[in-house]
Coordinates of C-alpha atoms and ligand atoms in Angstrom, one line a residue:
X44 CA 9.7 -12.6 7.4
X45 CA 10.5 -10.6 10.0
X46 CA 10.8 -11.5 13.6
X47 CA 9.1 -9.9 16.4
X48 CA 10.2 -10.7 20.2
X49 CA 7.4 -9.4 22.8
X50 CA 8.4 -9.5 26.2
X51 CA 6.2 -8.4 28.7
X52 CA 2.3 -9.1 28.6
X53 CA 0.6 -6.5 25.6
X54 CA -2.6 -6.3 24.7
X55 CA -3.9 -8.8 21.9
X56 CA -4.9 -5.6 19.5
X57 CA -1.3 -5.2 19.8
X58 CA 0.3 -8.7 18.4
X59 CA -2.8 -8.7 15.9
X60 CA -1.1 -5.7 14.3
X61 CA 2.9 -7.0 14.3
X62 CA 1.5 -10.7 13.1
X63 CA 0.7 -8.8 9.7
X64 CA 4.4 -8.7 9.2
X65 CA 6.0 -10.9 11.3
X66 CA 6.5 -13.6 13.1
X67 CA 5.4 -12.5 16.9
X68 CA 6.7 -14.9 19.8
X69 CA 5.5 -13.8 23.4
X70 CA 8.0 -14.6 25.8
X71 CA 7.2 -12.5 29.0
X72 CA 9.4 -12.7 32.0
X73 CA 12.7 -13.6 30.8
X74 CA 16.1 -13.7 33.0
X75 CA 18.6 -10.8 32.0
X76 CA 20.3 -13.6 30.2
X77 CA 18.4 -15.7 28.0
X78 CA 17.1 -11.8 27.1
X79 CA 20.5 -11.5 25.5
X80 CA 20.6 -15.2 24.4
X81 CA 17.6 -15.0 22.2
X82 CA 18.2 -12.0 21.1
X83 CA 20.0 -11.8 18.2
X84 CA 17.3 -13.9 16.5
X85 CA 14.8 -10.6 16.2
X86 CA 14.3 -7.7 14.8
X87 CA 11.9 -5.6 16.9
X88 CA 11.3 -6.1 20.3
X89 CA 8.2 -5.0 22.3
X90 CA 8.6 -4.3 25.9
X91 CA 6.4 -2.4 28.6
X92 CA 8.6 -1.6 32.0
X93 CA 9.6 -4.8 32.9
X94 CA 12.0 -5.4 30.5
X95 CA 15.2 -4.4 31.0
X96 CA 17.3 -3.3 27.7
X97 CA 20.6 -2.8 28.8
X98 CA 23.5 -2.3 27.0
X99 CA 24.4 -5.8 26.9
X100 CA 20.9 -7.1 25.1
X101 CA 21.3 -4.1 22.7
X102 CA 25.5 -5.5 22.2
X103 CA 23.8 -8.9 21.3
X104 CA 20.8 -7.6 19.1
X105 CA 22.6 -7.4 15.9
X106 CA 19.7 -7.7 13.3
X107 CA 17.2 -5.7 16.2
X108 CA 16.0 -2.9 14.0
X109 CA 13.5 -0.8 16.7
X110 CA 12.5 -1.6 20.4
X111 CA 9.0 0.0 20.9
X112 CA 8.4 1.1 25.0
X113 CA 4.2 0.6 25.0
X114 CA 4.2 3.3 27.3
X115 CA 5.6 6.4 27.8
X116 CA 8.7 6.0 30.4
X117 CA 11.7 4.5 28.5
X118 CA 14.1 4.3 31.1
X119 CA 14.5 0.8 31.1
X120 CA 15.8 1.0 28.0
X121 CA 19.7 2.4 27.1
X122 CA 18.5 4.6 24.8
X123 CA 22.2 6.1 24.0
X124 CA 23.1 2.3 23.2
X125 CA 20.6 2.0 20.8
X126 CA 20.6 5.5 19.0
X127 CA 24.8 4.7 19.0
X128 CA 23.6 1.4 16.8
X129 CA 21.2 2.3 14.7
X130 CA 18.2 1.3 16.4
X131 CA 14.7 3.4 16.9
X132 CA 12.8 3.4 20.2
X133 CA 9.8 4.5 20.1
X134 CA 6.7 4.8 22.4
X135 CA 3.9 5.8 23.2
X136 CA 3.1 9.0 24.6
X137 CA -0.2 9.2 25.2
X138 CA -2.0 6.3 25.3
X139 CA -2.2 6.3 28.8
X140 CA -2.4 9.7 29.7
X141 CA -5.9 9.5 31.0
X142 CA -5.1 5.8 33.0
X143 CA -2.3 7.8 34.7
X144 CA -4.4 11.0 36.0
X145 CA -7.0 9.4 37.0
X146 CA -4.7 6.7 38.9
X147 CA -3.1 10.1 40.5
X148 CA -6.4 11.5 41.3
X149 CA -8.1 8.2 42.9
X150 CA -4.4 8.2 44.8
X151 CA -5.5 11.2 46.2
X152 CA -9.2 10.7 47.1
X153 CA -7.9 7.1 48.7
X154 CA -5.5 9.1 50.7
X155 CA -7.7 11.5 51.9
X156 CA -10.7 9.0 52.7
X157 CA -8.5 5.7 54.1
X158 CA -10.3 4.2 51.4
X159 CA -8.4 0.9 51.7
X160 CA -7.6 1.1 54.8
X161 CA -12.1 1.1 55.3
X162 CA -12.4 -1.7 53.5
X163 CA -9.9 -3.7 54.8
X164 CA -11.3 -3.6 57.9
X165 CA -14.8 -3.6 57.2
X166 CA -14.0 -7.3 55.6
X167 CA -11.9 -8.4 58.5
X168 CA -15.9 -7.8 60.1
X169 CA -15.0 -4.3 61.7
X170 CA -17.6 -1.1 61.6
X171 CA -14.7 1.3 63.0
X172 CA -16.7 5.0 61.5
X173 CA -14.5 6.8 63.8
X174 CA -11.4 5.4 62.9
X175 CA -11.5 6.6 58.9
X176 CA -12.7 10.0 59.1
X177 CA -11.4 12.1 56.0
X178 CA -10.6 15.2 55.0
X179 CA -11.8 17.0 51.4
X180 CA -10.4 18.3 48.8
X181 CA -12.6 20.6 48.0
X182 CA -11.1 24.4 48.1
X183 CA -7.3 22.5 49.1
X184 CA -4.5 23.0 47.0
X185 CA -3.2 20.7 44.7
X186 CA 1.0 21.0 44.4
X187 CA 1.6 19.8 40.7
X188 CA 5.0 19.0 39.5
X189 CA 5.3 18.9 36.2
X190 CA 2.7 20.2 33.9
X191 CA 2.9 17.9 30.9
X192 CA 0.0 15.4 29.6
X193 CA -0.5 13.7 32.3
X194 CA -0.2 16.6 34.9
X195 CA -2.6 19.4 32.8
X196 CA -5.4 16.6 32.9
X197 CA -5.0 16.1 36.7
X198 CA -4.9 19.5 36.9
X199 CA -8.5 19.4 34.5
X200 CA -9.5 17.5 37.0
X201 CA -9.0 18.4 40.5
X202 CA -10.0 22.2 39.6
X203 CA -13.4 20.7 38.8
X204 CA -13.0 19.4 42.5
X205 CA -12.9 22.4 43.2
X206 CA -9.1 22.3 44.1
X207 CA -6.7 25.4 43.8
X208 CA -3.8 24.6 41.1
X209 CA -0.1 25.5 41.9
X210 CA 2.3 24.2 39.2
X211 CA 6.0 23.9 38.8
X212 CA 7.5 23.3 35.5
X213 CA 10.4 24.9 34.5
X214 CA 9.5 24.2 31.0
X215 CA 6.3 25.6 30.3
X216 CA 4.6 29.3 30.5
X217 CA 3.5 31.3 32.5
X218 CA 0.5 32.0 29.5
X219 CA -0.2 27.5 29.6
X220 CA -0.3 27.2 33.1
X221 CA -2.5 29.6 33.6
X222 CA -4.8 28.8 30.4
X223 CA -4.8 25.1 32.6
X224 CA -5.8 26.9 35.5
X225 CA -2.9 26.9 37.4
X226 CA -0.6 29.4 39.2
X227 CA 3.0 29.0 38.1
X228 CA 5.2 28.7 41.1
X229 CA 8.9 27.4 42.6
X230 CA 9.2 24.2 43.9
X231 CA 10.0 25.9 47.2
X232 CA 6.4 27.7 46.9
X233 CA 4.6 25.0 45.7
X234 CA 6.2 22.8 48.1
X235 CA 5.2 25.4 51.8
X236 CA 2.1 25.9 50.5
X237 CA 0.7 22.6 48.9
X238 CA -2.3 20.2 50.2
X239 CA -1.2 17.3 48.2
X240 CA 1.6 17.2 46.2
X241 CA 1.3 15.1 42.7
X242 CA 4.7 14.6 40.6
X243 CA 4.3 14.0 37.0
X244 CA 7.8 14.3 35.9
X245 CA 10.9 12.2 34.0
X246 CA 13.1 10.3 35.9
X247 CA 16.0 12.9 34.9
X248 CA 19.5 13.1 37.3
X249 CA 17.9 16.3 38.1
X250 CA 14.8 14.6 39.4
X251 CA 15.5 12.1 41.3
X252 CA 15.6 12.8 44.5
X253 CA 14.5 15.2 44.0
X254 CA 12.0 15.4 46.3
X255 CA 14.6 14.5 49.8
X256 CA 14.4 15.0 53.6
X257 CA 14.9 18.5 52.9
X258 CA 12.5 18.9 50.5
X259 CA 9.8 16.6 52.8
X260 CA 11.0 18.8 55.7
X261 CA 9.4 22.1 53.7
X262 CA 6.2 20.8 53.6
X263 CA 2.9 21.4 55.8
X264 CA 2.4 18.5 58.7
X265 CA -0.7 17.9 56.7
X266 CA 0.5 17.4 53.2
X267 CA 0.5 14.3 51.6
X268 CA 2.1 13.4 47.9
X269 CA 1.4 11.4 45.5
X270 CA 3.8 9.9 43.2
X271 CA 2.4 7.9 39.9
X272 CA 5.5 9.3 37.8
X273 CA 8.7 7.1 38.4
X274 CA 10.7 5.3 41.3
X275 CA 13.8 7.9 42.4
X276 CA 12.0 11.0 42.0
X277 CA 11.1 10.9 45.6
X278 CA 14.0 9.5 48.5
X279 CA 11.6 6.5 49.5
X280 CA 13.8 6.0 52.9
X281 CA 13.6 10.1 53.3
X282 CA 9.7 9.6 52.7
X283 CA 9.5 7.1 55.2
X284 CA 10.9 8.7 57.8
X285 CA 9.0 12.2 57.7
X286 CA 5.8 10.1 58.1
X287 CA 6.8 8.5 61.3
X288 CA 8.0 11.9 62.4
X289 CA 4.9 13.8 61.6
X290 CA 6.2 16.4 59.2
X291 CA 3.7 15.1 56.2
X292 CA 1.0 13.2 56.7
X293 CA 1.0 10.8 54.1
X294 CA 2.1 9.9 50.8
X295 CA 0.9 7.6 48.2
X296 CA 3.0 5.4 45.8
X297 CA 2.5 3.5 42.2
X298 CA 6.3 4.0 41.5
X299 CA 9.1 2.5 43.0
X300 CA 13.3 3.0 43.1
X301 CA 13.3 -1.1 42.6
X302 CA 10.5 -2.5 41.0
X303 CA 9.1 -5.2 42.3
X304 CA 8.8 -3.5 46.0
X305 CA 10.0 -6.5 48.2
X306 CA 11.1 -5.0 51.7
X307 CA 10.6 -1.6 52.8
X308 CA 9.7 0.0 55.8
X309 CA 6.8 1.8 53.7
X310 CA 4.7 -2.1 53.8
X311 CA 4.9 -1.4 57.4
X312 CA 3.3 1.8 57.6
X313 CA -1.1 2.4 58.2
X314 CA -3.5 4.1 57.1
X315 CA -1.0 7.1 55.9
X316 CA 0.1 5.8 53.2
X317 CA -0.9 3.6 50.1
X318 CA 1.2 1.5 47.1
X319 CA 0.0 0.3 44.1
X320 CA 2.1 -2.0 41.9
X321 CA 3.2 0.6 38.9
X322 CA -0.6 0.5 37.7
X323 CA -1.0 3.8 36.6
X324 CA -1.6 2.5 33.1
X325 CA -3.3 -0.4 33.6
X326 CA -6.6 0.0 32.0
X327 CA -8.2 -2.1 29.3
X328 CA -8.5 1.3 27.9
X329 CA -5.1 2.0 28.2
X330 CA -3.1 -1.2 27.1
X331 CA -5.4 -1.6 24.0
X332 CA -3.8 2.5 23.3
X333 CA -0.9 1.5 23.5
X334 CA -0.8 -1.6 22.2
X335 CA -1.7 -0.5 18.9
X336 CA -0.2 2.6 19.2
X337 CA 3.5 1.5 19.4
X338 CA 2.4 -2.2 17.2
X339 CA 2.5 0.2 14.4
X340 CA 5.2 2.1 14.3
X341 CA 7.2 -1.4 14.9
X342 CA 5.3 -2.1 11.6
X343 CA 5.6 0.7 10.0
X344 CA 9.8 0.3 10.3
X345 CA 9.7 -3.5 9.7
X346 CA 8.1 -2.1 6.5
X347 CA 11.0 0.5 6.2
X348 CA 8.5 3.7 7.4
X349 CA 9.4 6.0 9.2
X350 CA 8.0 6.3 13.0
X351 CA 5.7 8.4 14.5
X352 CA 7.3 8.9 17.9
X353 CA 10.3 7.8 18.1
X354 CA 12.7 9.2 21.3
X355 CA 15.9 9.0 19.5
X356 CA 15.7 10.7 16.2
X357 CA 13.5 14.2 15.4
X358 CA 10.4 13.4 16.6
X359 CA 7.5 15.1 14.2
X360 CA 4.0 15.1 14.9
X361 CA 2.7 12.8 12.5
X362 CA 0.7 15.5 10.1
X363 CA 3.5 17.3 9.9
X364 CA 5.7 13.9 8.8
X365 CA 3.0 13.6 6.4
X366 CA 4.0 16.6 4.6
X367 CA 8.3 16.2 5.1
X368 CA 8.0 12.7 4.3
X369 CA 8.5 13.1 -0.4
X370 CA 10.9 16.0 1.1
X371 CA 13.3 13.6 3.6
X372 CA 13.3 11.4 -0.6
X373 CA 14.7 14.4 -1.6
X374 CA 17.3 15.1 1.1
X375 CA 17.8 11.6 1.6
X376 CA 18.5 11.1 -3.0
X377 CA 20.6 14.8 -2.7
X378 CA 23.0 13.8 -0.2
X379 CA 23.6 10.2 -1.4
X380 CA 24.5 11.6 -5.1
X381 CA 26.2 14.7 -3.6
X382 CA 28.6 11.7 -1.7
X383 CA 29.2 10.0 -5.2
X384 CA 30.0 13.3 -6.7
X385 CA 32.3 14.2 -4.1
X386 CA 33.8 11.0 -4.6
X387 CA 35.8 11.8 -1.2
X388 CA 36.0 12.6 2.6
X389 CA 33.4 15.1 3.0
X390 CA 34.2 17.3 5.7
X391 CA 31.9 19.8 5.5
X392 CA 28.2 20.1 4.7
X393 CA 26.4 23.1 4.0
X394 CA 22.4 22.7 3.9
X395 CA 20.3 25.5 2.1
X396 CA 16.7 25.7 3.1
X397 CA 14.4 27.2 0.5
X398 CA 10.6 27.9 0.0
X399 CA 8.2 26.0 2.5
X400 CA 11.5 23.8 3.6
X401 CA 12.6 26.6 5.4
X402 CA 9.5 27.3 7.7
X403 CA 9.6 23.5 8.8
X404 CA 10.8 21.8 11.4
X405 CA 15.0 21.2 9.2
X406 CA 16.1 18.8 11.8
X407 CA 14.4 15.7 9.9
X408 CA 15.5 17.1 6.3
X409 CA 19.1 17.8 8.1
X410 CA 19.4 14.2 9.6
X411 CA 17.7 12.4 5.7
X412 CA 20.7 14.4 4.0
X413 CA 23.3 13.0 6.1
X414 CA 21.7 9.5 6.0
X415 CA 21.6 9.6 2.1
X416 CA 25.8 11.1 2.3
X417 CA 27.2 8.5 4.5
X418 CA 25.3 5.3 2.3
X419 CA 28.3 5.1 0.3
X420 CA 30.5 4.5 3.2
X421 CA 28.0 3.2 5.7
X422 CA 25.2 1.1 3.4
X423 CA 22.2 -0.1 5.4
X424 CA 24.0 0.4 8.5
X425 CA 23.2 4.7 8.6
X426 CA 19.8 5.5 9.1
X427 CA 17.4 8.3 10.6
X428 CA 18.6 7.4 14.3
X429 CA 22.1 7.3 13.9
X430 CA 22.7 9.4 10.8
X431 CA 23.8 12.5 13.0
X432 CA 25.9 10.4 15.5
X433 CA 27.9 8.9 12.6
X434 CA 28.4 12.6 10.8
X435 CA 29.6 14.0 14.0
X436 CA 31.7 10.9 14.7
X437 CA 33.1 11.5 11.4
X438 CA 33.8 15.2 11.4
X439 CA 31.8 16.4 9.1
X440 CA 30.8 19.8 10.0
X441 CA 26.9 20.5 9.0
X442 CA 26.2 24.3 7.8
X443 CA 22.6 24.9 7.5
X444 CA 21.6 28.7 6.3
X445 CA 17.5 28.6 5.0
X446 CA 15.5 31.4 2.8
X447 CA 12.0 31.3 2.8
X448 CA 11.2 33.2 -0.2
X449 CA 9.9 31.0 -3.1
X450 CA 11.5 30.8 -5.7
X451 CA 10.9 28.4 -9.3
X452 CA 9.7 25.6 -6.5
X453 CA 7.2 26.2 -3.6
X454 CA 10.2 24.3 -1.9
X455 CA 14.1 23.3 -2.6
X456 CA 16.9 21.9 -1.4
X457 CA 20.5 22.4 -2.1
X458 CA 23.5 20.7 -0.8
X459 CA 27.4 22.2 -0.9
X460 CA 29.9 19.1 0.3
X461 CA 33.3 20.2 0.9
X462 CA 35.9 17.5 0.9
X463 CA 39.2 16.0 0.2
X464 CA 38.8 16.1 -3.8
X465 CA 37.0 19.3 -3.8
X466 CA 33.9 21.0 -3.8
X467 CA 30.3 19.9 -5.2
X468 CA 26.8 21.2 -5.4
X469 CA 23.4 19.7 -5.8
X470 CA 20.0 21.4 -5.5
X471 CA 16.8 19.9 -6.0
X472 CA 12.8 20.2 -6.0
X473 CA 9.3 18.3 -5.8
X474 CA 7.0 18.7 -8.8
X475 CA 3.7 19.3 -8.2
X476 CA 2.9 15.1 -7.8
X477 CA 5.9 15.0 -5.9
X478 CA 8.0 13.5 -8.2
X479 CA 12.1 14.7 -7.1
X480 CA 14.0 16.5 -9.8
X481 CA 17.5 17.9 -9.9
X482 CA 17.6 21.4 -10.5
X483 CA 21.2 22.2 -10.5
X484 CA 24.2 20.7 -10.3
X485 CA 28.2 22.4 -9.4
X486 CA 25.6 25.8 -10.0
X487 CA 24.8 24.7 -13.7
X488 CA 20.8 24.2 -14.1
X489 CA 19.8 21.2 -15.4
X490 CA 16.5 19.7 -15.0
X491 CA 16.4 15.6 -14.6
X492 CA 14.8 13.5 -11.9
X493 CA 17.3 11.3 -10.8
X494 CA 17.7 7.6 -11.9
X495 CA 19.3 4.0 -10.6
X496 CA 22.1 4.8 -13.1
X497 CA 23.5 8.1 -14.0
X498 CA 26.4 9.5 -15.8
X499 CA 27.8 13.2 -15.1
X500 CA 30.2 14.9 -17.2
X501 CA 32.1 18.3 -16.5
X502 CA 33.2 20.1 -20.0
X503 CA 33.3 21.7 -22.9
X504 CA 30.3 23.2 -24.7
X505 CA 31.2 22.5 -27.9
X506 CA 30.3 21.0 -31.5
X507 CA 30.5 17.0 -31.6
X508 CA 31.1 16.2 -27.7
X509 CA 27.7 14.6 -27.3
X510 CA 27.6 12.7 -29.7
X511 CA 30.7 11.1 -29.3
X512 CA 29.8 10.1 -25.6
X513 CA 26.9 8.8 -27.0
X514 CA 28.3 6.4 -29.4
X515 CA 30.7 5.6 -26.4
X516 CA 28.5 4.1 -24.2
X517 CA 26.5 2.6 -27.6
X518 CA 29.9 1.2 -28.2
X519 CA 29.5 -0.6 -24.9
X520 CA 26.2 -2.2 -25.0
X521 CA 25.3 0.9 -22.4
X522 CA 22.0 2.5 -23.1
X523 CA 21.5 5.6 -22.7
X524 CA 17.6 6.7 -21.3
X525 CA 17.9 10.6 -21.3
X526 CA 20.0 12.9 -21.6
X527 CA 20.3 16.8 -20.7
X528 CA 23.4 19.3 -20.8
X529 CA 23.3 22.2 -18.9
X530 CA 25.8 25.8 -19.0
X531 CA 25.6 29.1 -18.4
X532 CA 27.4 30.7 -21.6
X533 CA 27.9 29.1 -25.0
X534 CA 30.8 27.3 -25.6
X535 CA 31.7 27.9 -22.4
X536 CA 32.0 24.8 -19.2
X537 CA 28.8 23.0 -18.9
X538 CA 27.3 20.2 -17.6
X539 CA 25.5 16.7 -19.5
X540 CA 23.1 14.7 -17.3
X541 CA 22.8 10.9 -18.7
X542 CA 20.0 8.5 -17.1
X543 CA 21.3 5.0 -17.5
X544 CA 19.1 1.7 -18.4
X545 CA 22.4 -0.4 -17.4
X546 CA 25.6 0.2 -15.5
X547 CA 28.7 1.6 -16.7
X548 CA 31.1 -1.4 -17.6
X549 CA 35.0 -1.4 -16.0
X550 CA 36.8 1.0 -18.1
X551 CA 34.0 2.8 -19.3
X552 CA 34.6 6.4 -16.9
X553 CA 38.4 5.7 -18.3
X554 CA 37.5 6.4 -22.1
X555 CA 34.7 9.1 -21.5
X556 CA 37.9 11.2 -19.4
X557 CA 39.5 10.6 -22.7
X558 CA 37.7 12.4 -24.8
X559 CA 38.7 15.9 -25.9
X560 CA 36.9 18.6 -24.0
X561 CA 35.5 16.2 -21.1
X562 CA 37.2 17.5 -17.6
X563 CA 35.6 15.5 -15.6
X564 CA 32.8 12.4 -15.4
X565 CA 31.1 10.5 -12.6
X566 CA 29.3 7.6 -12.3
X567 CA 26.2 7.2 -9.7
X568 CA 23.7 5.2 -8.3
X569 CA 20.8 5.9 -6.4
Ligands
NAI769 N1 2.4 5.4 36.4 C1 2.5 4.5 34.7 O1 2.0 3.3 35.1 C2 2.9 5.7 34.8 C3 3.9 6.4 34.2 N2 4.3 7.6 33.8 C4 4.9 8.9 33.8 O2 4.6 10.1 34.3 C5 5.2 10.9 33.4 C6 4.4 12.1 33.5 O3 4.4 11.5 31.3 P1 3.5 12.8 31.3 O4 3.4 13.6 31.5 O5 3.3 11.5 29.6 O6 5.4 13.7 29.9 P2 4.8 14.9 29.2 O7 6.8 14.7 28.9 O8 4.2 15.2 29.6 O9 5.4 15.8 30.2 C7 6.3 16.1 31.6 C8 6.2 17.6 32.0 O10 7.8 17.6 33.5 C9 8.0 18.7 32.8 N3 9.7 18.5 33.8 C10 10.6 17.8 32.9 N4 11.9 17.8 33.5 C11 11.5 18.7 35.3 C12 11.9 18.6 36.1 N5 12.9 18.8 36.9 N6 10.7 19.9 37.3 C13 9.6 20.0 36.6 N7 8.9 19.7 35.9 C14 9.8 18.7 34.6 C15 8.1 18.7 31.4 O11 8.6 20.1 30.9 C16 6.8 18.6 30.5 O12 6.0 19.2 31.1 C17 6.6 10.3 33.3 O13 7.9 9.8 34.2 C18 6.6 8.8 32.8 O14 6.8 7.8 32.4 C19 3.3 7.6 32.5 C20 2.1 6.7 32.0 C21 2.1 6.2 33.1
AKG770 O1 3.4 0.0 31.2 C1 3.0 0.1 32.4 O2 2.5 -0.4 33.2 C2 3.7 1.4 33.4 C3 3.4 2.2 31.4 C4 4.4 3.0 32.5 O3 5.5 3.3 33.7 C5 4.6 4.7 31.2 O4 4.0 4.4 30.3 O5 5.8 5.1 31.7

């Protein structure tokens, strides 16, 4: 039975799903060295934001197949190291969107009405009404940095509160921003015009200290900033300084450069600063959502199925994935077949997508073909995560061509491998019921389903040759399940494809190659 380690607090709904397929060990608050010590035992790791999955943890995780982050940000996981090791990293891109957006709005309103300090004041027996006169957000300008899932929901809520909306996001169109009710502007203008700024971007090298002393100096002295995205996007030292010097009016932070926060100049500041301990996703609803979302993906991967929100393999929406699944099987089978025909080192792979396959996102199909192509070399070590990297590291050039005209099948796939021992090609398609058929080998038309043991010959089309091969196999007690011949002209070159019930015993291939008229023969195991 598979083993899953849950190293951060996760809702029981997720544990229940994992328990259907695995032994689940919940061990939270593990010191780093303890995680490194026990991780070799586990097939899957489920975390939130506390556990740091470093290169050292990944190097020790010899049988880990998947890391599930019950949340959005995967900055606590060394994703490149996981990818190199073929470990899928999944997250829950939408499970906590509403929670994080509502927390940002709550912080904005708390800042404008000093709610935390007013609460502390009254509970200490005071009645300080004058001290807590606030400002309204109505008709004020909100600058949203990052108009993705959370930023868009913040926009929708802020709009209904009568706020004017500016947005900075270099990766979305003006039209999309306008549909959400935002004016897309550059960062400089947003900093200068906004009364409130809220950050909803990932932490990347480009966004680290995006809000530094220089940016803070551009803001209005009455402006306030909210960070519910990632610590480190704001330079905390520069922020404390800017508030102290009256360059801006205040800030609310849920995330910090170092978590837990510990000592910080921000802690000593009054009602202008509100701090929460990374609570953006901490609602009952969001925790159930992310736990279920990620646990289902871990369960699927442990059962050998693809994950719907993997961050280090081509991302696919579930409905697209469902439609592509049979084609992924086709691509993998053909990749495996063509690598066995090629026999030696493959230098380039031409992937030609035909018909409806050409209209889909082709990246997963190419990855599946590479996974199949590398299977003989890497066996279980190759997967959807590392197939692209492994192919690149082996210097395999991948050429992709496409033709969306529909021919004999709704969609078909043609793979052409060039390598140290020559050139080979295979074409395959799906029948109506999803069954895979090989429709072409080295440009000879055939029509056979792939089977576990197969024999392919290239020979001269001449009387008696089929009988001779049949008798030869019979003499070695190899049973033929089906046989088909493909040729272009009568008595020219031809291919023969045999599905066998048994593997070919050693030495039989040499005997086949001695049969007059046989030019080449290949055994294939799929
Ligand atoms: N405080 C908390 O507990 C939570 C924090 N988060 C964080 O919130 C952030 C946003 O999450 P989502 O909206 O789900 O992500 P998303 O991927 O839907 O949106 C991110 C947006 O940022 C934009 N962006 C990327 N680089 C940018 C740049 N340099 N300048 C401006 N825009 C840029 C992207 O185009 C995208 O539209 C993430 O950092 C996530 O980790 C998410 C959930 C909970
Ligand atoms: O797991 C958490 O509580 C943090 C959520 C978060 O920061 C995220 O989803 O990016």
